[in-house]
PDB file of C-alpha atoms and ligand atoms in Angstrom:
ATOM      1  CA  UNK K   1      10.132 -49.133 -96.506  1.00 52.00           C
ATOM      2  CA  UNK K   2      10.455 -46.853 -93.392  1.00 56.00           C
ATOM      3  CA  UNK K   3      13.745 -46.174 -92.289  1.00 56.00           C
ATOM      4  CA  UNK K   4      15.017 -47.846 -88.823  1.00 59.00           C
ATOM      5  CA  UNK K   5      15.087 -45.145 -86.117  1.00 63.00           C
ATOM      6  CA  UNK K   6      17.407 -45.224 -83.289  1.00 72.00           C
ATOM      7  CA  UNK K   7      16.005 -46.124 -79.812  1.00 81.00           C
ATOM      8  CA  UNK K   8      15.556 -42.771 -77.648  1.00 89.00           C
ATOM      9  CA  UNK K   9      18.252 -41.896 -74.989  1.00 92.00           C
ATOM     10  CA  UNK K  10      17.026 -42.320 -71.311  1.00 93.00           C
ATOM     11  CA  UNK K  11      15.386 -39.416 -70.023  1.00 95.00           C
ATOM     12  CA  UNK K  12      17.301 -37.682 -67.503  1.00 94.00           C
ATOM     13  CA  UNK K  13      14.924 -35.370 -65.846  1.00 96.00           C
ATOM     14  CA  UNK K  14      11.006 -35.537 -64.972  1.00 98.00           C
ATOM     15  CA  UNK K  15      10.509 -32.379 -66.843  1.00 97.00           C
ATOM     16  CA  UNK K  16       7.862 -34.283 -69.290  1.00 98.00           C
ATOM     17  CA  UNK K  17       6.487 -36.703 -66.619  1.00 98.00           C
ATOM     18  CA  UNK K  18       2.959 -36.433 -66.160  1.00 98.00           C
ATOM     19  CA  UNK K  19       1.120 -38.754 -63.948  1.00 98.00           C
ATOM     20  CA  UNK K  20      -2.716 -39.699 -64.244  1.00 98.00           C
ATOM     21  CA  UNK K  21      -4.592 -39.369 -60.939  1.00 98.00           C
ATOM     22  CA  UNK K  22      -5.850 -42.888 -61.442  1.00 98.00           C
ATOM     23  CA  UNK K  23      -2.565 -44.175 -60.900  1.00 98.00           C
ATOM     24  CA  UNK K  24      -2.614 -43.165 -57.136  1.00 98.00           C
ATOM     25  CA  UNK K  25      -6.415 -43.654 -57.141  1.00 98.00           C
ATOM     26  CA  UNK K  26      -6.767 -44.130 -53.085  1.00 98.00           C
ATOM     27  CA  UNK K  27      -5.483 -40.484 -52.937  1.00 98.00           C
ATOM     28  CA  UNK K  28      -7.566 -37.439 -53.117  1.00 98.00           C
ATOM     29  CA  UNK K  29      -6.717 -34.886 -55.892  1.00 98.00           C
ATOM     30  CA  UNK K  30      -5.591 -32.563 -53.183  1.00 98.00           C
ATOM     31  CA  UNK K  31      -3.047 -35.288 -51.654  1.00 98.00           C
ATOM     32  CA  UNK K  32      -2.006 -36.334 -55.321  1.00 98.00           C
ATOM     33  CA  UNK K  33      -1.336 -32.543 -56.354  1.00 98.00           C
ATOM     34  CA  UNK K  34       0.946 -32.170 -53.569  1.00 98.00           C
ATOM     35  CA  UNK K  35       2.688 -35.452 -53.643  1.00 98.00           C
ATOM     36  CA  UNK K  36       3.369 -35.151 -57.299  1.00 98.00           C
ATOM     37  CA  UNK K  37       4.760 -31.378 -56.958  1.00 98.00           C
ATOM     38  CA  UNK K  38       6.826 -32.486 -54.274  1.00 98.00           C
ATOM     39  CA  UNK K  39       8.388 -35.540 -56.513  1.00 98.00           C
ATOM     40  CA  UNK K  40       9.189 -33.166 -59.092  1.00 98.00           C
ATOM     41  CA  UNK K  41       6.437 -34.391 -61.485  1.00 98.00           C
ATOM     42  CA  UNK K  42       5.821 -31.552 -64.035  1.00 98.00           C
ATOM     43  CA  UNK K  43       2.037 -32.678 -64.998  1.00 98.00           C
ATOM     44  CA  UNK K  44      -1.069 -34.037 -64.269  1.00 98.00           C
ATOM     45  CA  UNK K  45      -3.786 -35.669 -66.181  1.00 98.00           C
ATOM     46  CA  UNK K  46      -7.137 -35.867 -63.866  1.00 98.00           C
ATOM     47  CA  UNK K  47      -9.724 -38.367 -63.934  1.00 98.00           C
ATOM     48  CA  UNK K  48     -13.304 -37.366 -63.506  1.00 98.00           C
ATOM     49  CA  UNK K  49     -13.715 -39.426 -60.495  1.00 97.00           C
ATOM     50  CA  UNK K  50     -11.151 -37.170 -58.667  1.00 98.00           C
ATOM     51  CA  UNK K  51     -13.268 -34.329 -59.307  1.00 98.00           C
ATOM     52  CA  UNK K  52     -16.255 -35.804 -57.379  1.00 96.00           C
ATOM     53  CA  UNK K  53     -17.940 -32.957 -55.174  1.00 95.00           C
ATOM     54  CA  UNK K  54     -15.350 -30.585 -56.117  1.00 98.00           C
ATOM     55  CA  UNK K  55     -15.604 -27.287 -58.247  1.00 98.00           C
ATOM     56  CA  UNK K  56     -13.445 -27.661 -61.290  1.00 98.00           C
ATOM     57  CA  UNK K  57     -12.377 -24.101 -61.490  1.00 98.00           C
ATOM     58  CA  UNK K  58     -11.138 -24.191 -57.799  1.00 98.00           C
ATOM     59  CA  UNK K  59      -9.294 -27.501 -58.673  1.00 98.00           C
ATOM     60  CA  UNK K  60      -7.522 -25.992 -61.635  1.00 98.00           C
ATOM     61  CA  UNK K  61      -6.245 -23.018 -59.385  1.00 98.00           C
ATOM     62  CA  UNK K  62      -5.250 -25.706 -56.889  1.00 98.00           C
ATOM     63  CA  UNK K  63      -3.170 -27.647 -59.338  1.00 98.00           C
ATOM     64  CA  UNK K  64      -1.672 -24.886 -61.015  1.00 98.00           C
ATOM     65  CA  UNK K  65      -0.635 -23.190 -57.625  1.00 98.00           C
ATOM     66  CA  UNK K  66       1.382 -26.382 -57.154  1.00 98.00           C
ATOM     67  CA  UNK K  67       3.303 -25.857 -60.575  1.00 98.00           C
ATOM     68  CA  UNK K  68       1.664 -28.588 -62.107  1.00 98.00           C
ATOM     69  CA  UNK K  69       0.706 -28.443 -65.818  1.00 98.00           C
ATOM     70  CA  UNK K  70      -2.877 -29.680 -66.440  1.00 98.00           C
ATOM     71  CA  UNK K  71      -2.241 -32.187 -69.535  1.00 98.00           C
ATOM     72  CA  UNK K  72      -5.817 -33.823 -70.048  1.00 98.00           C
ATOM     73  CA  UNK K  73      -9.090 -35.011 -68.660  1.00 98.00           C
ATOM     74  CA  UNK K  74      -9.745 -38.590 -68.547  1.00 98.00           C
ATOM     75  CA  UNK K  75     -12.261 -39.414 -69.913  1.00 97.00           C
ATOM     76  CA  UNK K  76     -14.963 -38.995 -72.393  1.00 98.00           C
ATOM     77  CA  UNK K  77     -16.402 -41.248 -74.962  1.00 98.00           C
ATOM     78  CA  UNK K  78     -18.623 -44.328 -74.645  1.00 98.00           C
ATOM     79  CA  UNK K  79     -20.646 -43.050 -77.508  1.00 98.00           C
ATOM     80  CA  UNK K  80     -22.276 -46.479 -78.266  1.00 98.00           C
ATOM     81  CA  UNK K  81     -25.821 -46.762 -77.354  1.00 98.00           C
ATOM     82  CA  UNK K  82     -29.191 -49.062 -77.855  1.00 97.00           C
ATOM     83  CA  UNK K  83     -31.869 -46.371 -77.969  1.00 98.00           C
ATOM     84  CA  UNK K  84     -32.162 -42.671 -78.526  1.00 98.00           C
ATOM     85  CA  UNK K  85     -32.329 -42.258 -74.801  1.00 98.00           C
ATOM     86  CA  UNK K  86     -29.026 -43.970 -74.732  1.00 98.00           C
ATOM     87  CA  UNK K  87     -27.463 -41.582 -77.378  1.00 98.00           C
ATOM     88  CA  UNK K  88     -28.832 -38.540 -75.576  1.00 98.00           C
ATOM     89  CA  UNK K  89     -27.346 -39.442 -72.240  1.00 98.00           C
ATOM     90  CA  UNK K  90     -23.983 -40.143 -73.716  1.00 98.00           C
ATOM     91  CA  UNK K  91     -23.848 -37.009 -75.668  1.00 98.00           C
ATOM     92  CA  UNK K  92     -24.819 -35.115 -72.441  1.00 98.00           C
ATOM     93  CA  UNK K  93     -22.214 -36.765 -70.371  1.00 98.00           C
ATOM     94  CA  UNK K  94     -19.661 -35.977 -72.973  1.00 98.00           C
ATOM     95  CA  UNK K  95     -20.558 -32.262 -73.157  1.00 98.00           C
ATOM     96  CA  UNK K  96     -20.433 -32.218 -69.460  1.00 98.00           C
ATOM     97  CA  UNK K  97     -16.910 -33.728 -69.695  1.00 98.00           C
ATOM     98  CA  UNK K  98     -16.017 -30.851 -72.114  1.00 98.00           C
ATOM     99  CA  UNK K  99     -17.234 -28.314 -69.461  1.00 98.00           C
ATOM    100  CA  UNK K 100     -15.367 -29.996 -66.900  1.00 98.00           C
ATOM    101  CA  UNK K 101     -12.137 -29.631 -68.886  1.00 98.00           C
ATOM    102  CA  UNK K 102     -12.710 -26.138 -69.629  1.00 98.00           C
ATOM    103  CA  UNK K 103     -13.490 -25.002 -66.275  1.00 98.00           C
ATOM    104  CA  UNK K 104     -10.504 -27.025 -64.850  1.00 98.00           C
ATOM    105  CA  UNK K 105      -8.182 -25.516 -67.663  1.00 98.00           C
ATOM    106  CA  UNK K 106      -7.534 -28.819 -69.190  1.00 98.00           C
ATOM    107  CA  UNK K 107      -6.629 -28.473 -72.970  1.00 98.00           C
ATOM    108  CA  UNK K 108      -7.646 -32.047 -73.918  1.00 99.00           C
ATOM    109  CA  UNK K 109     -10.460 -34.845 -73.036  1.00 99.00           C
ATOM    110  CA  UNK K 110      -9.255 -38.304 -73.946  1.00 98.00           C
ATOM    111  CA  UNK K 111     -12.009 -40.741 -75.329  1.00 98.00           C
ATOM    112  CA  UNK K 112     -12.618 -44.182 -74.586  1.00 98.00           C
ATOM    113  CA  UNK K 113     -15.147 -44.572 -77.460  1.00 98.00           C
ATOM    114  CA  UNK K 114     -17.084 -47.420 -76.387  1.00 98.00           C
ATOM    115  CA  UNK K 115     -18.755 -50.882 -77.510  1.00 98.00           C
ATOM    116  CA  UNK K 116     -21.833 -53.062 -76.795  1.00 98.00           C
ATOM    117  CA  UNK K 117     -21.907 -56.765 -76.469  1.00 96.00           C
ATOM    118  CA  UNK K 118     -24.313 -58.021 -79.066  1.00 94.00           C
ATOM    119  CA  UNK K 119     -24.019 -54.919 -81.219  1.00 97.00           C
ATOM    120  CA  UNK K 120     -22.137 -55.222 -84.338  1.00 98.00           C
ATOM    121  CA  UNK K 121     -18.760 -53.247 -84.420  1.00 98.00           C
ATOM    122  CA  UNK K 122     -19.612 -51.556 -87.604  1.00 98.00           C
ATOM    123  CA  UNK K 123     -22.683 -50.189 -85.648  1.00 98.00           C
ATOM    124  CA  UNK K 124     -20.682 -49.085 -83.013  1.00 98.00           C
ATOM    125  CA  UNK K 125     -18.128 -47.653 -85.000  1.00 98.00           C
ATOM    126  CA  UNK K 126     -20.629 -45.654 -86.829  1.00 98.00           C
ATOM    127  CA  UNK K 127     -22.282 -44.354 -83.599  1.00 98.00           C
ATOM    128  CA  UNK K 128     -19.019 -43.562 -82.349  1.00 98.00           C
ATOM    129  CA  UNK K 129     -18.080 -41.275 -85.262  1.00 98.00           C
ATOM    130  CA  UNK K 130     -21.462 -39.696 -85.214  1.00 98.00           C
ATOM    131  CA  UNK K 131     -21.031 -38.995 -81.458  1.00 98.00           C
ATOM    132  CA  UNK K 132     -17.616 -37.343 -81.829  1.00 98.00           C
ATOM    133  CA  UNK K 133     -18.943 -35.200 -84.910  1.00 98.00           C
ATOM    134  CA  UNK K 134     -22.037 -34.211 -82.606  1.00 98.00           C
ATOM    135  CA  UNK K 135     -19.548 -32.781 -79.826  1.00 98.00           C
ATOM    136  CA  UNK K 136     -17.416 -30.832 -82.232  1.00 98.00           C
ATOM    137  CA  UNK K 137     -19.288 -27.596 -81.901  1.00 98.00           C
ATOM    138  CA  UNK K 138     -18.955 -27.741 -78.171  1.00 98.00           C
ATOM    139  CA  UNK K 139     -15.282 -28.929 -78.128  1.00 98.00           C
ATOM    140  CA  UNK K 140     -14.393 -25.896 -80.429  1.00 98.00           C
ATOM    141  CA  UNK K 141     -16.515 -23.458 -78.336  1.00 98.00           C
ATOM    142  CA  UNK K 142     -14.561 -24.281 -75.270  1.00 98.00           C
ATOM    143  CA  UNK K 143     -11.182 -24.733 -77.092  1.00 98.00           C
ATOM    144  CA  UNK K 144     -10.723 -28.548 -75.538  1.00 98.00           C
ATOM    145  CA  UNK K 145      -9.509 -30.932 -78.151  1.00 98.00           C
ATOM    146  CA  UNK K 146     -10.658 -34.617 -78.201  1.00 98.00           C
ATOM    147  CA  UNK K 147      -8.140 -37.648 -78.502  1.00 99.00           C
ATOM    148  CA  UNK K 148      -9.507 -40.828 -79.726  1.00 99.00           C
ATOM    149  CA  UNK K 149      -7.660 -43.614 -77.845  1.00 98.00           C
ATOM    150  CA  UNK K 150      -7.671 -47.169 -79.596  1.00 98.00           C
ATOM    151  CA  UNK K 151      -8.053 -49.602 -76.903  1.00 98.00           C
ATOM    152  CA  UNK K 152      -6.498 -53.111 -77.025  1.00 98.00           C
ATOM    153  CA  UNK K 153      -8.951 -55.650 -79.113  1.00 98.00           C
ATOM    154  CA  UNK K 154      -9.553 -57.536 -75.806  1.00 98.00           C
ATOM    155  CA  UNK K 155     -11.857 -54.531 -74.891  1.00 98.00           C
ATOM    156  CA  UNK K 156     -13.874 -54.605 -78.164  1.00 98.00           C
ATOM    157  CA  UNK K 157     -16.764 -56.406 -76.666  1.00 97.00           C
ATOM    158  CA  UNK K 158     -17.663 -53.516 -74.057  1.00 97.00           C
ATOM    159  CA  UNK K 159     -15.173 -50.649 -73.904  1.00 98.00           C
ATOM    160  CA  UNK K 160     -14.189 -49.896 -77.496  1.00 98.00           C
ATOM    161  CA  UNK K 161     -14.703 -50.408 -81.135  1.00 98.00           C
ATOM    162  CA  UNK K 162     -11.714 -48.655 -82.064  1.00 98.00           C
ATOM    163  CA  UNK K 163      -8.798 -51.163 -81.410  1.00 98.00           C
ATOM    164  CA  UNK K 164      -5.983 -49.909 -83.570  1.00 98.00           C
ATOM    165  CA  UNK K 165      -3.948 -46.865 -84.190  1.00 98.00           C
ATOM    166  CA  UNK K 166      -4.856 -47.328 -87.979  1.00 98.00           C
ATOM    167  CA  UNK K 167      -8.638 -47.247 -86.972  1.00 98.00           C
ATOM    168  CA  UNK K 168      -8.085 -44.125 -84.830  1.00 98.00           C
ATOM    169  CA  UNK K 169      -5.967 -42.367 -87.418  1.00 98.00           C
ATOM    170  CA  UNK K 170      -8.816 -43.224 -90.172  1.00 98.00           C
ATOM    171  CA  UNK K 171     -11.578 -41.813 -87.854  1.00 98.00           C
ATOM    172  CA  UNK K 172      -9.787 -38.737 -87.025  1.00 98.00           C
ATOM    173  CA  UNK K 173      -8.900 -38.128 -90.633  1.00 98.00           C
ATOM    174  CA  UNK K 174     -12.560 -38.986 -91.640  1.00 98.00           C
ATOM    175  CA  UNK K 175     -13.859 -36.271 -89.275  1.00 98.00           C
ATOM    176  CA  UNK K 176     -11.076 -33.870 -90.379  1.00 98.00           C
ATOM    177  CA  UNK K 177     -11.383 -31.477 -87.441  1.00 98.00           C
ATOM    178  CA  UNK K 178      -8.411 -29.662 -85.865  1.00 98.00           C
ATOM    179  CA  UNK K 179     -10.056 -30.622 -82.767  1.00 98.00           C
ATOM    180  CA  UNK K 180      -9.910 -34.253 -83.043  1.00 98.00           C
ATOM    181  CA  UNK K 181      -6.738 -36.255 -82.881  1.00 98.00           C
ATOM    182  CA  UNK K 182      -5.466 -39.517 -81.272  1.00 98.00           C
ATOM    183  CA  UNK K 183      -3.830 -40.791 -77.681  1.00 99.00           C
ATOM    184  CA  UNK K 184      -1.444 -43.457 -78.002  1.00 98.00           C
ATOM    185  CA  UNK K 185      -1.077 -45.723 -75.041  1.00 98.00           C
ATOM    186  CA  UNK K 186       1.388 -48.301 -75.294  1.00 98.00           C
ATOM    187  CA  UNK K 187      -0.558 -50.866 -73.258  1.00 98.00           C
ATOM    188  CA  UNK K 188      -3.158 -51.046 -75.987  1.00 98.00           C
ATOM    189  CA  UNK K 189      -0.932 -50.796 -79.251  1.00 98.00           C
ATOM    190  CA  UNK K 190       2.244 -52.154 -78.301  1.00 98.00           C
ATOM    191  CA  UNK K 191       1.736 -55.541 -80.345  1.00 98.00           C
ATOM    192  CA  UNK K 192       0.634 -53.912 -83.521  1.00 98.00           C
ATOM    193  CA  UNK K 193       2.808 -54.453 -86.450  1.00 98.00           C
ATOM    194  CA  UNK K 194       1.911 -51.557 -88.238  1.00 98.00           C
ATOM    195  CA  UNK K 195       2.508 -49.542 -85.059  1.00 98.00           C
ATOM    196  CA  UNK K 196       5.578 -47.488 -86.399  1.00 98.00           C
ATOM    197  CA  UNK K 197       3.976 -46.412 -89.832  1.00 98.00           C
ATOM    198  CA  UNK K 198       0.899 -45.341 -87.803  1.00 98.00           C
ATOM    199  CA  UNK K 199       2.719 -43.260 -85.300  1.00 98.00           C
ATOM    200  CA  UNK K 200       4.344 -41.405 -88.306  1.00 98.00           C
ATOM    201  CA  UNK K 201       1.130 -41.086 -90.038  1.00 98.00           C
ATOM    202  CA  UNK K 202      -0.738 -39.270 -86.923  1.00 98.00           C
ATOM    203  CA  UNK K 203       2.453 -37.518 -85.837  1.00 98.00           C
ATOM    204  CA  UNK K 204       3.359 -35.972 -89.003  1.00 95.00           C
ATOM    205  CA  UNK K 205      -0.210 -35.016 -89.717  1.00 96.00           C
ATOM    206  CA  UNK K 206      -0.242 -33.109 -86.321  1.00 97.00           C
ATOM    207  CA  UNK K 207      -2.878 -35.511 -84.856  1.00 98.00           C
ATOM    208  CA  UNK K 208      -0.735 -37.166 -82.082  1.00 98.00           C
ATOM    209  CA  UNK K 209      -2.304 -35.296 -79.229  1.00 98.00           C
ATOM    210  CA  UNK K 210      -1.250 -37.770 -76.134  1.00 98.00           C
ATOM    211  CA  UNK K 211       1.401 -40.249 -75.183  1.00 98.00           C
ATOM    212  CA  UNK K 212       0.413 -42.697 -72.427  1.00 98.00           C
ATOM    213  CA  UNK K 213       2.844 -45.425 -70.785  1.00 98.00           C
ATOM    214  CA  UNK K 214       2.831 -48.303 -68.441  1.00 98.00           C
ATOM    215  CA  UNK K 215       3.768 -51.963 -69.208  1.00 98.00           C
ATOM    216  CA  UNK K 216       2.120 -55.361 -69.880  1.00 98.00           C
ATOM    217  CA  UNK K 217       2.799 -57.852 -67.211  1.00 98.00           C
ATOM    218  CA  UNK K 218       3.375 -61.414 -67.789  1.00 97.00           C
ATOM    219  CA  UNK K 219       1.144 -63.168 -66.638  1.00 96.00           C
ATOM    220  CA  UNK K 220      -1.387 -60.396 -66.593  1.00 96.00           C
ATOM    221  CA  UNK K 221      -3.770 -61.323 -63.765  1.00 96.00           C
ATOM    222  CA  UNK K 222      -6.646 -58.856 -64.597  1.00 96.00           C
ATOM    223  CA  UNK K 223      -7.370 -57.483 -67.967  1.00 93.00           C
ATOM    224  CA  UNK K 224      -7.997 -54.095 -66.883  1.00 96.00           C
ATOM    225  CA  UNK K 225      -6.531 -53.656 -63.385  1.00 97.00           C
ATOM    226  CA  UNK K 226      -3.004 -55.175 -63.610  1.00 97.00           C
ATOM    227  CA  UNK K 227      -1.096 -53.031 -65.337  1.00 98.00           C
ATOM    228  CA  UNK K 228       2.760 -52.819 -64.559  1.00 98.00           C
ATOM    229  CA  UNK K 229       5.127 -49.874 -63.978  1.00 98.00           C
ATOM    230  CA  UNK K 230       7.450 -49.211 -66.848  1.00 98.00           C
ATOM    231  CA  UNK K 231      10.075 -51.970 -67.127  1.00 98.00           C
ATOM    232  CA  UNK K 232       7.929 -54.611 -65.311  1.00 98.00           C
ATOM    233  CA  UNK K 233       6.791 -56.247 -68.450  1.00 98.00           C
ATOM    234  CA  UNK K 234       7.286 -56.803 -72.292  1.00 98.00           C
ATOM    235  CA  UNK K 235       6.638 -53.612 -73.974  1.00 98.00           C
ATOM    236  CA  UNK K 236       9.779 -51.835 -75.585  1.00 98.00           C
ATOM    237  CA  UNK K 237       8.511 -48.489 -74.279  1.00 98.00           C
ATOM    238  CA  UNK K 238      11.654 -46.720 -75.419  1.00 98.00           C
ATOM    239  CA  UNK K 239      11.456 -47.972 -78.600  1.00 98.00           C
ATOM    240  CA  UNK K 240       7.757 -46.523 -79.019  1.00 98.00           C
ATOM    241  CA  UNK K 241       9.092 -43.374 -77.602  1.00 98.00           C
ATOM    242  CA  UNK K 242      11.792 -43.176 -80.236  1.00 98.00           C
ATOM    243  CA  UNK K 243       9.060 -43.557 -82.887  1.00 98.00           C
ATOM    244  CA  UNK K 244       6.746 -40.973 -81.259  1.00 98.00           C
ATOM    245  CA  UNK K 245       9.655 -38.595 -80.989  1.00 98.00           C
ATOM    246  CA  UNK K 246      10.798 -38.929 -84.392  1.00 97.00           C
ATOM    247  CA  UNK K 247       7.501 -37.366 -85.680  1.00 98.00           C
ATOM    248  CA  UNK K 248       8.490 -34.172 -83.672  1.00 97.00           C
ATOM    249  CA  UNK K 249       6.549 -35.003 -80.652  1.00 97.00           C
ATOM    250  CA  UNK K 250       7.871 -33.382 -77.540  1.00 96.00           C
ATOM    251  CA  UNK K 251       4.797 -33.342 -75.136  1.00 98.00           C
ATOM    252  CA  UNK K 252       4.102 -34.932 -72.063  1.00 98.00           C
ATOM    253  CA  UNK K 253       4.830 -38.561 -71.316  1.00 98.00           C
ATOM    254  CA  UNK K 254       2.166 -39.797 -69.308  1.00 98.00           C
ATOM    255  CA  UNK K 255       2.060 -42.630 -66.727  1.00 98.00           C
ATOM    256  CA  UNK K 256      -1.102 -44.365 -66.354  1.00 98.00           C
ATOM    257  CA  UNK K 257      -1.398 -47.337 -64.380  1.00 98.00           C
ATOM    258  CA  UNK K 258      -4.648 -49.036 -62.895  1.00 97.00           C
ATOM    259  CA  UNK K 259      -3.381 -51.754 -60.825  1.00 98.00           C
ATOM    260  CA  UNK K 260      -5.365 -53.193 -57.694  1.00 98.00           C
ATOM    261  CA  UNK K 261      -2.177 -54.409 -56.520  1.00 98.00           C
ATOM    262  CA  UNK K 262      -0.547 -50.992 -56.399  1.00 98.00           C
ATOM    263  CA  UNK K 263      -3.819 -49.285 -54.980  1.00 98.00           C
ATOM    264  CA  UNK K 264      -3.475 -51.704 -52.087  1.00 98.00           C
ATOM    265  CA  UNK K 265      -0.201 -50.554 -51.098  1.00 98.00           C
ATOM    266  CA  UNK K 266       1.549 -47.241 -49.998  1.00 98.00           C
ATOM    267  CA  UNK K 267       1.115 -44.489 -52.434  1.00 98.00           C
ATOM    268  CA  UNK K 268       4.231 -42.378 -51.572  1.00 98.00           C
ATOM    269  CA  UNK K 269       5.929 -45.540 -52.256  1.00 98.00           C
ATOM    270  CA  UNK K 270       4.469 -46.075 -55.362  1.00 98.00           C
ATOM    271  CA  UNK K 271       4.869 -42.559 -56.821  1.00 98.00           C
ATOM    272  CA  UNK K 272       8.671 -43.005 -56.083  1.00 98.00           C
ATOM    273  CA  UNK K 273       8.575 -46.165 -58.242  1.00 98.00           C
ATOM    274  CA  UNK K 274       6.775 -44.366 -61.015  1.00 98.00           C
ATOM    275  CA  UNK K 275       9.461 -41.781 -61.251  1.00 98.00           C
ATOM    276  CA  UNK K 276      12.335 -44.248 -60.932  1.00 98.00           C
ATOM    277  CA  UNK K 277      10.910 -46.519 -63.512  1.00 98.00           C
ATOM    278  CA  UNK K 278      10.133 -43.495 -65.866  1.00 98.00           C
ATOM    279  CA  UNK K 279      13.812 -42.645 -65.546  1.00 98.00           C
ATOM    280  CA  UNK K 280      15.148 -45.909 -66.117  1.00 97.00           C
ATOM    281  CA  UNK K 281      12.730 -47.532 -68.493  1.00 97.00           C
ATOM    282  CA  UNK K 282      10.806 -44.808 -70.530  1.00 98.00           C
TER     283      UNK K 282
HETATM  284 ZN1   ZN U 301      -4.394 -44.534 -71.789  1.00 50.46          ZN
END
């Protein structure tokens, strides 16, 4: 039996808060950097879209000049394929993601592993494992780690065949490299009855590389683009944070929200709501 762990105390500062650039998607990376720094946000996770037409080395310098710590690059993965050309293209895109992360100065690339409608989950899982293993020399050479992010099973058709934290832990352990671990995103795993024990498992083995938060709204109007701010939904984020921290994790807490509704509004107001909800509900 696992011991009951008390809920974590409320966070009283923003010193561990990292915001994903996708949260404020309408902003350029330059606007996001300035606004995050002004708001007291400590870290930034950069989505590759935000780097379009930009020099990654210069962007890394810009972010650091604002005092932001670069937490990770989102995202690599989509290792599944139908033919040899697809396999090569997936690998080359992932090598490119690692090159970008290294140039930016991001120590981690988050992996959304991929799935293909009409292909068995078992076949997809085998392709994912082989894809990550093929990437390892490049990751190690760049000293950039890879985090397998399990996705909610509603995405098992086309986004990821890795759907529980247990599967992600199994895969990371089977690969057995110091450069491969897992990313826990509460949106994907909050429902899982094995969540607490699987968090303990990756936390204690040093494979818990990243922790993402947002909330699950009821009703959810769009399966991808209707995430809520912490406190707007039914996820007990503070309980999950207590389990994560009980393993010794003291890394960044990353707010990652994709929301058409929030992207349509004022981004400065949204950022203010992000920091407030972080302090009140994470
Ligand atoms: Zn995430």
